[in-house]
């Protein structure tokens, strides 16, 4: 699905990613954990195509295409989805209308006809149920006046609507109470299939009780320094990140 | 302004004196003001950010134009329509079957035409008075409720044409009406100048709404002055939507003469190229217990410039006034500019007034967010720009007017967005 090789990225001349390698296959869930400042969110931003970052070295192959050559919107249309750590509030822009535009631009990209209004509304009803998002909220301005939990549920709702190949959840658990966390994780688990893959970026092990990863990677100082099964997350929770820092 | 004795005005030397039956004393006064005043320069405070010297270099003429269809200028297809080309009434293009309770008189047909537009030190108003071509007086009888709006379309056609045009609207007590004013220019129109005055009387308890659409062209000049008097318990709304025009200056003066009035002034301007659009407004709260709401928003691209100057007076005895004024702008290019000056002058002590002005850019994080969902950069910018401006467009209650505005946005700015995309 995605193969990241020796990825180096800088922002304003500061090196953040320093030779990151990662391979994720269809049907897998990978967790990336690490201390603050390790480069977790940078990785998410770089994969989504944020232009503030400069890629100085390395390659990213996304299902046979060169991801780094594509604009942000092309990546999205090819099936890459980033659930934002801090979803942006966009006053005046209707959540479902912009999603309809997004879906239709993606369908056009794939040579498909636009979705009918009826099918679209049926999909909104179905997918908003998945994350227990009030359908009224779905039609309001993007994230405007949403609580922290509603914003995260809206991210997963959008993910469900767009049906991506690869989803990157950037600290989706941050600021969530346990009920919201369960709902969000439940949505992610329902959407999981043999055809898609998920990268879960988190600082805490807690989320991984609900979204169970196939692999856990530890990111430290811009590189993946340790990879293991889901139990690795428990070790990290117990011993803290200093253990990793000392090892490296 | 500089006074120059017996100054000949080359730029208006070809224009005929008005044949409209304005009072002779007024005509004489307008002519003498015109003879003694120069075009304002940026040293004049009221014209500080708007240069009109270009007008002085054009040798304007009048012309009846040559238009065979108004299809692309018809804002509300079902509304009775009065069409003026370069200030001249076009009977064949008009559909002037007005409903009961409202009648119109062409100013050129009237035996006596009043004008209360101030002309002292106002060269464009004096010019409009001295060289008035024609116009219309609309009288809405007391208690008349108009189901459909009446639309007045003014179209510029031809080279270096000047139109001096006037509209008078008198809404009787308890009347409720909507008027659409559309200002357009044909493709053949080049360096044409619409110099327009509008006088409005809003009677006691009357509700009058005006939707003013400005869509002339990039070489055109448009200077208009609206003079409004509100009687007690009345509601007046003016929505000014400026989407094309080389140089546009709107002078809007509201005298709130009666208590318990509401005045709503909404403006949206979307500029590109080298357009220059200047909105000057004065709301004069002369009496107590009234409210005014002023919201002007602009999107400024390329090398275009927007000017906003809004003044709110609250006179000494005008207590319990709620006056709100806001001007917000988004700049889409490094060469775009805004000069915004909101002003409050308050002489009463028990009032609630606020004003504010902001100028900024589109939110880059929001653009990234939308692109990360698959929207193109263009679509994302368009969506944010329209979301910014939409709360002004939402003030327009006539859906046909709104739909027409979106068709203009598509034509001029390539917007693929409909009113349903917002709320």
XYZ file of C-alpha atoms in Angstrom:
671
model
C 0.000 0.000 0.000
C 2.641 2.503 1.043
C 6.399 2.201 1.122
C 8.375 4.984 2.722
C 12.114 4.827 2.165
C 14.772 6.916 3.869
C 12.463 9.937 4.202
C 14.103 13.202 5.263
C 12.053 16.361 5.815
C 12.844 19.818 7.118
C 10.815 22.834 8.121
C 12.385 26.274 8.033
C 15.766 24.583 7.781
C 15.192 22.403 10.832
C 15.577 18.673 10.246
C 12.571 16.752 11.564
C 12.500 13.456 9.681
C 15.926 11.882 9.377
C 15.672 8.723 7.314
C 12.305 7.198 8.086
C 11.414 3.771 6.684
C 7.962 2.221 6.837
C 5.983 -0.311 4.861
C 2.247 -0.755 5.284
C 0.247 -3.396 3.412
C -3.467 -3.565 2.650
C -5.500 -4.972 5.530
C -3.014 -3.797 8.176
C -3.192 -1.348 11.029
C 0.083 0.259 12.077
C 0.542 2.351 15.171
C 3.251 4.980 15.310
C 4.099 6.052 18.812
C 6.720 8.338 20.132
C 7.536 11.202 22.463
C 6.614 14.797 21.726
C 8.815 16.284 19.060
C 9.804 12.929 17.569
C 8.274 13.872 14.209
C 4.912 12.066 14.377
C 2.775 14.926 13.167
C 5.437 15.942 10.660
C 5.150 12.493 9.109
C 1.375 12.913 8.829
C 1.721 16.392 7.342
C 4.397 15.337 4.865
C 2.341 12.384 3.665
C -0.710 14.612 3.217
C 1.378 17.102 1.224
C 1.591 20.149 3.458
C 3.801 22.598 1.602
C 5.519 24.038 4.684
C 7.800 21.003 4.717
C 10.682 20.375 2.380
C 11.536 16.812 1.440
C 15.309 16.647 1.174
C 15.742 12.916 0.608
C 13.841 9.664 0.241
C 10.816 8.300 -1.564
C 7.215 7.377 -0.881
C 5.480 4.865 -3.101
C 1.691 4.868 -2.720
C 0.130 1.885 -4.443
C 2.481 2.181 -7.402
C 2.538 5.973 -7.736
C 5.096 8.481 -6.484
C 3.245 10.174 -3.645
C 5.713 13.053 -3.284
C 5.110 14.150 -6.884
C 1.425 14.752 -6.225
C -0.427 17.784 -4.880
C -2.394 17.423 -1.682
C -5.716 17.058 -3.495
C -4.350 14.422 -5.898
C -3.164 12.366 -2.940
C -6.633 12.601 -1.425
C -8.259 11.577 -4.701
C -5.847 8.633 -4.970
C -7.172 7.460 -1.616
C -5.015 8.976 1.106
C -6.896 10.412 4.048
C -5.535 12.416 6.962
C -7.671 12.748 10.073
C -6.376 16.021 11.508
C -5.096 16.348 15.041
C -6.717 19.782 15.123
C -9.619 19.822 12.644
C -10.039 23.287 11.159
C -13.202 25.308 11.690
C -14.459 26.791 8.430
C -17.353 29.171 9.067
C -19.853 29.441 6.234
C -18.793 26.280 4.415
C -21.352 23.522 4.773
C -19.890 20.218 5.919
C -21.902 17.990 3.632
C -21.789 20.255 0.608
C -18.026 20.454 0.648
C -17.940 16.677 1.109
C -20.179 16.252 -1.911
C -17.713 18.382 -3.883
C -14.817 16.321 -2.533
C -16.508 13.028 -3.413
C -17.393 14.220 -6.881
C -13.893 15.542 -7.572
C -12.551 12.138 -6.537
C -15.106 10.339 -8.718
C -14.227 12.583 -11.644
C -10.552 11.779 -11.058
C -11.438 8.094 -11.354
C -13.588 8.671 -14.437
C -16.866 8.083 -12.608
C -20.126 10.036 -12.800
C -21.068 12.377 -9.948
C -23.005 10.791 -7.102
C -26.759 11.357 -7.212
C -28.287 13.583 -4.557
C -30.363 10.663 -3.309
C -27.435 8.264 -2.977
C -25.389 10.968 -1.339
C -28.002 11.717 1.304
C -28.485 8.017 1.998
C -24.726 7.750 2.473
C -24.697 10.736 4.836
C -27.385 9.106 6.968
C -25.607 5.772 7.054
C -22.114 7.084 7.745
C -23.122 9.670 10.314
C -24.742 6.843 12.296
C -21.445 5.005 12.271
C -19.814 7.648 14.471
C -23.044 8.758 16.152
C -22.738 12.179 14.573
C -25.994 14.098 14.701
C -27.084 14.458 11.039
C -27.823 18.110 11.815
C -24.184 18.530 12.748
C -23.199 16.911 9.472
C -24.931 19.683 7.567
C -23.621 22.607 9.601
C -20.531 24.684 8.831
C -17.364 22.586 8.888
C -16.440 22.030 12.545
C -17.790 25.428 13.567
C -18.874 25.357 17.174
C -18.229 21.592 17.387
C -16.922 20.185 20.663
C -13.542 18.429 20.604
C -15.245 15.036 20.421
C -17.611 16.154 17.673
C -14.695 17.406 15.609
C -12.941 14.038 15.820
C -16.140 12.170 15.032
C -16.600 14.475 12.061
C -13.116 13.476 10.846
C -14.042 9.794 10.958
C -17.410 10.596 9.352
C -15.557 12.258 6.468
C -13.215 9.287 6.285
C -16.233 6.975 6.008
C -17.741 9.149 3.280
C -14.526 9.289 1.243
C -13.682 5.571 1.672
C -9.889 5.981 1.415
C -7.274 3.304 0.762
C -4.956 4.585 3.453
C -6.085 6.542 6.498
C -3.665 8.360 8.745
C -5.145 9.210 12.117
C -3.039 11.957 13.644
C -3.470 11.900 17.436
C -7.159 11.301 16.946
C -7.371 10.337 20.627
C -6.027 13.636 21.938
C -8.577 15.441 24.059
C -11.192 12.695 23.822
C -13.072 11.322 26.788
C -13.442 7.562 26.949
C -16.952 7.510 25.446
C -15.944 9.574 22.445
C -12.810 7.476 22.089
C -14.892 4.293 21.918
C -17.187 5.793 19.297
C -14.294 7.011 17.157
C -12.422 3.708 17.471
C -15.619 1.782 16.711
C -15.985 3.777 13.495
C -12.406 3.074 12.464
C -12.775 -0.659 13.176
C -16.006 -0.884 11.177
C -14.330 0.778 8.200
C -11.373 -1.594 8.286
C -11.211 -4.054 5.399
C -8.770 -6.266 3.509
C -8.459 -3.513 0.899
C -7.544 -0.571 3.088
C -4.927 0.233 5.671
C -4.628 2.535 8.664
C -1.764 4.356 10.301
C -2.621 5.407 13.846
C -0.356 8.091 15.248
C -0.592 8.427 18.994
C 1.300 9.379 22.065
C -0.673 7.115 24.379
C -1.309 3.397 24.452
C -4.963 3.939 25.487
C -6.281 4.254 21.910
C -4.668 0.945 20.972
C -6.955 -0.895 23.403
C -9.731 0.007 20.998
C -7.976 0.087 17.654
C -5.769 -2.970 17.846
C -2.673 -2.604 15.636
C -0.852 -5.339 13.763
C 2.423 -3.494 14.267
C 3.674 -0.839 16.631
C 6.527 1.434 15.581
C 8.404 3.768 17.822
C 9.416 7.063 16.265
C 12.297 8.869 17.885
C 14.331 11.766 16.554
C 12.936 11.486 13.040
C 13.424 7.756 12.582
C 11.613 4.550 13.406
C 13.840 2.994 16.027
C 11.806 0.004 17.097
C 9.050 -2.140 15.613
C 7.107 -4.852 17.341
C 3.732 -6.482 17.880
C 0.884 -4.753 19.743
C 2.444 -5.674 23.086
C 5.210 -3.159 22.408
C 2.684 -0.421 23.127
C 2.152 -1.829 26.611
C 5.907 -1.869 27.264
C 6.088 1.749 26.223
C 3.192 2.676 28.473
C 4.884 0.991 31.393
C 8.481 2.048 30.858
C 7.906 5.405 29.178
C 9.769 6.780 26.194
C 12.988 7.364 28.135
C 13.651 3.671 27.769
C 13.759 4.086 23.992
C 15.771 7.275 24.209
C 18.360 5.523 26.367
C 18.581 2.623 23.949
C 19.317 5.000 21.120
C -12.356 72.380 -3.548
C -10.591 74.832 -5.832
C -12.698 77.556 -7.300
C -11.676 78.702 -10.732
C -13.595 81.520 -12.376
C -15.271 80.711 -15.664
C -13.508 77.416 -15.990
C -14.543 75.650 -19.142
C -15.061 71.921 -18.703
C -13.802 70.209 -21.821
C -14.957 66.779 -20.692
C -18.610 67.853 -20.620
C -18.521 70.447 -23.373
C -20.463 68.222 -25.778
C -23.321 67.578 -23.365
C -26.676 69.304 -23.746
C -28.254 71.177 -20.898
C -31.083 69.258 -19.287
C -34.577 69.520 -20.708
C -36.138 67.931 -17.638
C -38.530 70.275 -15.821
C -36.376 70.865 -12.786
C -36.852 74.248 -11.059
C -35.043 76.964 -13.043
C -33.295 78.267 -9.959
C -31.883 74.808 -9.302
C -30.660 74.441 -12.874
C -28.989 77.856 -12.716
C -27.338 76.979 -9.458
C -26.124 73.624 -10.800
C -24.665 75.325 -13.857
C -22.850 77.899 -11.822
C -21.471 75.258 -9.441
C -20.348 73.242 -12.413
C -18.643 76.274 -13.926
C -16.726 77.047 -10.765
C -15.788 73.600 -9.466
C -12.914 71.429 -10.602
C -12.953 67.652 -10.455
C -11.946 66.679 -6.932
C -8.387 65.576 -6.295
C -7.053 63.296 -3.594
C -6.372 66.413 -1.514
C -10.102 66.535 -0.982
C -10.836 64.392 2.095
C -13.944 62.807 0.570
C -11.907 61.705 -2.460
C -8.662 60.920 -0.704
C -8.393 57.367 -2.011
C -10.258 57.719 -5.300
C -8.786 59.483 -8.304
C -11.257 60.826 -10.819
C -8.828 62.901 -12.898
C -9.198 60.332 -15.711
C -12.761 61.551 -16.258
C -11.469 64.998 -17.166
C -9.486 63.586 -20.074
C -12.422 62.005 -21.854
C -14.571 64.025 -24.213
C -17.951 62.607 -23.237
C -21.015 62.596 -25.434
C -24.590 61.443 -25.093
C -26.088 58.655 -27.159
C -29.290 56.637 -27.235
C -27.228 53.501 -27.778
C -28.212 50.487 -29.784
C -29.520 47.581 -27.769
C -31.936 44.988 -29.057
C -32.202 42.626 -26.127
C -32.019 42.830 -22.358
C -31.882 39.070 -21.804
C -28.495 39.107 -20.124
C -29.441 42.066 -17.923
C -32.795 40.839 -16.691
C -32.397 40.171 -13.005
C -35.929 39.063 -12.179
C -37.696 37.832 -15.343
C -41.134 38.210 -13.788
C -40.734 41.737 -12.529
C -42.122 44.768 -14.363
C -39.079 46.346 -15.968
C -38.105 49.869 -16.922
C -35.099 50.047 -19.198
C -32.850 53.034 -19.749
C -29.974 53.019 -22.210
C -27.357 55.685 -21.529
C -30.026 57.513 -19.522
C -32.662 57.417 -22.289
C -35.856 55.479 -21.714
C -36.358 52.526 -24.042
C -40.059 51.866 -24.446
C -39.526 48.814 -26.628
C -37.242 47.076 -24.127
C -39.386 47.928 -21.132
C -42.237 45.914 -19.750
C -43.925 48.631 -17.819
C -47.200 47.068 -16.778
C -46.977 48.066 -13.191
C -49.377 46.533 -10.700
C -52.030 48.558 -8.967
C -50.808 50.967 -6.335
C -47.572 51.896 -8.040
C -47.142 54.253 -10.947
C -44.220 55.696 -12.750
C -43.584 58.939 -14.508
C -40.691 59.541 -16.817
C -38.929 62.654 -15.644
C -38.844 63.897 -19.243
C -42.653 63.737 -19.331
C -43.264 65.445 -16.023
C -44.341 69.082 -15.823
C -42.444 69.582 -12.644
C -39.557 67.527 -11.221
C -38.253 67.937 -7.724
C -34.695 67.293 -6.646
C -33.356 67.455 -3.118
C -29.918 66.079 -3.852
C -27.313 68.400 -2.362
C -25.283 70.032 -5.109
C -23.256 72.574 -3.166
C -19.613 71.510 -3.496
C -20.783 68.278 -5.118
C -19.607 68.407 -8.706
C -21.121 65.088 -9.765
C -24.523 65.916 -8.329
C -24.382 69.343 -9.968
C -23.417 67.652 -13.242
C -26.318 65.223 -12.858
C -28.699 68.115 -12.269
C -27.458 70.415 -15.024
C -27.258 67.701 -17.674
C -29.961 65.297 -16.513
C -31.081 63.212 -19.485
C -34.020 61.399 -18.006
C -35.082 59.107 -15.233
C -38.087 57.854 -13.448
C -40.275 58.784 -10.517
C -41.920 55.784 -8.883
C -44.819 56.449 -6.574
C -45.970 53.673 -4.330
C -49.343 54.545 -2.900
C -50.162 54.360 0.785
C -50.925 50.808 2.022
C -49.727 49.190 -1.207
C -48.147 45.788 -0.784
C -46.166 44.878 -3.888
C -45.997 41.137 -4.486
C -43.346 41.484 -7.171
C -40.473 43.905 -7.238
C -40.091 46.530 -9.934
C -36.774 46.533 -11.713
C -35.050 49.517 -13.198
C -32.240 48.595 -15.560
C -29.673 51.108 -16.715
C -27.374 50.000 -19.502
C -24.331 51.798 -20.844
C -23.664 51.328 -24.529
C -21.101 52.926 -26.842
C -17.821 54.816 -26.610
C -17.193 57.646 -24.144
C -20.860 58.026 -23.405
C -22.061 59.853 -20.329
C -25.426 59.197 -18.789
C -26.877 61.566 -16.231
C -29.759 59.635 -14.804
C -32.080 60.003 -11.851
C -34.497 57.788 -9.967
C -37.014 59.030 -7.431
C -38.826 56.540 -5.267
C -41.611 57.560 -2.960
C -42.950 54.772 -0.756
C -46.191 55.863 0.886
C -47.207 55.128 4.452
C -47.586 51.418 5.294
C -46.457 50.422 1.802
C -44.200 47.414 1.330
C -42.136 47.144 -1.824
C -38.961 45.868 -3.369
C -37.094 47.704 -6.108
C -34.235 46.235 -8.129
C -31.704 48.579 -9.652
C -29.398 46.990 -12.195
C -26.479 48.872 -13.738
C -24.888 47.207 -16.740
C -22.696 47.943 -19.736
C -22.717 46.263 -23.127
C -19.638 44.646 -24.623
C -19.476 47.546 -27.066
C -19.362 49.993 -24.205
C -15.977 51.612 -23.631
C -15.042 54.362 -21.163
C -18.696 55.075 -20.521
C -19.816 56.979 -17.453
C -23.017 56.527 -15.498
C -23.508 59.504 -13.209
C -26.550 58.640 -11.228
C -28.664 60.086 -8.440
C -31.408 58.340 -6.518
C -33.774 60.023 -4.098
C -35.838 57.909 -1.812
C -38.637 58.784 0.590
C -39.642 56.015 2.944
C -43.026 56.916 4.407
C -44.336 56.249 7.859
C -44.322 52.509 8.674
C -43.277 51.710 5.115
C -40.938 48.841 4.263
C -38.734 49.449 1.268
C -35.973 47.156 0.036
C -33.612 48.010 -2.790
C -31.315 45.468 -4.388
C -28.699 47.334 -6.369
C -26.570 45.269 -8.708
C -23.564 46.902 -10.358
C -22.126 44.982 -13.270
C -20.747 47.463 -15.755
C -17.347 46.806 -17.311
C -13.670 47.273 -16.616
C -13.459 50.554 -18.509
C -16.667 52.065 -17.145
C -17.143 54.810 -14.571
C -20.036 54.812 -12.178
C -20.727 57.482 -9.613
C -23.982 57.342 -7.760
C -25.504 59.248 -4.917
C -28.416 57.902 -2.943
C -30.280 60.314 -0.724
C -32.743 58.643 1.612
C -35.223 60.091 4.076
C -36.903 57.762 6.518
C -40.108 58.663 8.331
C -41.072 57.150 11.655
C -41.557 53.402 12.105
C -40.135 52.663 8.666
C -37.678 50.011 7.556
C -35.276 50.630 4.734
C -32.852 48.078 3.317
C -30.279 48.670 0.608
C -28.184 45.778 -0.681
C -25.370 47.031 -2.899
C -23.643 44.283 -4.863
C -20.724 45.457 -6.986
C -19.237 42.823 -9.276
C -17.857 44.791 -12.202
C -16.985 48.388 -13.077
C -13.673 50.156 -13.681
C -14.248 52.995 -11.247
C -17.239 52.827 -8.954
C -18.153 55.331 -6.292
C -21.306 54.911 -4.245
C -22.353 57.797 -2.008
C -25.086 56.718 0.319
C -26.709 59.240 2.633
C -29.509 58.256 4.975
C -31.366 60.739 7.100
C -33.310 58.957 9.781
C -35.918 61.594 10.555
C -38.485 59.589 12.497
C -38.344 57.409 15.586
C -38.438 53.628 15.622
C -36.780 53.219 12.236
C -34.582 50.406 11.037
C -31.951 50.983 8.371
C -30.087 48.007 6.882
C -27.164 48.711 4.597
C -25.442 45.696 3.157
C -22.700 45.714 0.609
C -20.636 43.090 -1.180
C -17.905 43.917 -3.662
C -15.742 41.415 -5.477
C -12.969 42.990 -7.484
C -10.267 41.890 -9.847
C -8.099 43.390 -12.571
C -7.595 47.101 -11.959
C -11.038 47.824 -10.588
C -11.518 50.565 -8.026
C -14.644 50.512 -5.884
C -15.378 53.123 -3.246
C -18.353 52.933 -0.896
C -19.051 56.078 1.090
C -21.962 56.044 3.480
C -23.414 58.446 5.996
C -26.129 57.359 8.392
C -27.535 60.336 10.248
C -29.507 59.406 13.347
C -31.374 62.626 14.038
C -33.965 61.226 16.419
C -34.198 58.642 19.168
C -35.071 54.925 19.275
C -33.719 53.752 15.941
C -31.358 51.125 14.768
C -29.002 50.856 11.835
C -27.041 47.823 10.695
C -24.279 48.245 8.188
C -22.326 45.287 6.852
C -19.952 45.675 3.916
C -17.685 42.863 2.817
C -15.202 42.749 0.004
C -12.928 40.367 -1.845
C -10.082 42.132 -3.608
C -7.842 40.400 -6.139
C -5.128 41.325 -8.651
C -4.342 45.061 -8.710
C -7.750 46.209 -7.585
C -8.539 48.614 -4.769
C -11.492 48.931 -2.452
C -12.354 51.942 -0.336
C -14.845 51.995 2.481
C -15.768 55.119 4.358
C -18.725 54.761 6.656
C -19.879 57.497 8.957
C -22.562 57.206 11.589
C -23.840 60.353 13.267
C -25.898 60.156 16.413
C -27.298 63.610 17.171
C -27.564 65.032 20.647
C -31.181 64.121 21.319
C -31.056 60.798 19.510
C -31.020 58.533 22.565
C -31.499 54.770 22.535
C -29.840 54.316 19.176
C -28.371 50.965 18.202
C -25.917 51.495 15.385
C -23.688 48.753 14.102
C -21.177 49.050 11.342
C -18.745 46.495 10.038
C -16.420 46.406 7.060
C -14.465 43.229 6.374
C -12.117 42.536 3.501
C -10.136 39.665 2.105
C -7.139 40.350 -0.073
C -6.337 37.659 -2.625
C -3.195 39.212 -4.063
C -0.163 41.142 -2.871
C -1.089 44.030 -5.152
C -4.657 44.358 -3.958
C -5.405 47.178 -1.543
C -8.058 48.346 0.881
C -8.600 51.695 2.521
C -11.203 51.311 5.205
C -12.342 54.071 7.490
C -15.303 53.503 9.766
C -16.301 56.575 11.747
C -18.703 57.221 14.577
C -19.729 60.674 15.717
C -21.910 60.407 18.774
C -23.425 63.352 20.610
C -26.042 61.421 22.598
C -25.118 59.574 25.790
C -27.497 56.624 25.919
C -26.670 54.704 22.754
C -25.228 51.390 21.698
C -22.866 51.763 18.782
C -20.105 49.630 17.430
C -17.940 49.675 14.396
C -15.116 47.594 13.125
C -12.941 46.985 10.140
C -10.806 43.982 9.298
C -8.618 43.133 6.349
C -6.942 39.789 5.969
C -6.128 36.883 3.740
C -7.685 33.497 3.221
C -6.927 30.994 5.952
C -4.118 28.780 4.587
C -4.928 26.031 7.099
C -8.510 25.918 5.879
C -7.301 25.700 2.272
C -5.030 22.780 3.187
C -7.859 21.055 5.044
C -10.175 21.272 2.041
C -7.450 20.135 -0.362
C -6.661 17.211 1.932
C -10.243 16.103 1.291
C -9.758 16.248 -2.474
C -10.821 19.784 -3.425
C -8.610 21.557 -5.937
C -6.794 24.692 -4.817
C -9.136 26.733 -6.993
C -12.254 25.093 -5.574
C -10.978 25.475 -2.010
C -10.225 29.176 -2.475
C -13.534 29.722 -4.188
C -15.410 28.012 -1.398
C -13.678 30.089 1.273
C -14.178 33.337 -0.620
C -17.829 32.609 -1.125
C -18.272 31.519 2.471
C -16.769 34.859 3.476
C -19.081 36.919 1.327
C -22.183 34.805 1.675
C -23.560 36.396 4.824
C -24.009 39.595 2.845
C -25.579 37.764 -0.101
C -27.864 36.003 2.368
C -29.367 39.370 3.268
C -30.969 39.403 -0.161
C -34.412 37.910 0.303
C -35.427 37.844 -3.365
C -34.235 34.447 -4.558
C -34.298 35.501 -8.213
C -31.913 38.334 -7.452
C -29.678 35.955 -5.558
C -29.684 33.421 -8.368
C -28.842 36.166 -10.848
C -25.910 37.274 -8.686
C -24.556 33.733 -8.667
C -24.843 33.617 -12.446
C -22.760 36.805 -12.608
C -20.233 35.270 -10.216
C -19.963 32.296 -12.511
C -19.631 34.490 -15.587
C -17.006 36.805 -14.176
C -15.171 34.752 -11.575
C -15.861 31.176 -12.696
C -17.669 30.282 -9.491
C -19.192 26.825 -9.667
C -21.158 27.475 -6.522
C -24.854 27.876 -5.932
C -26.763 29.484 -3.055
C -27.454 25.994 -1.654
C -23.783 25.496 -0.807
C -24.166 27.857 2.126
C -26.507 28.600 4.906
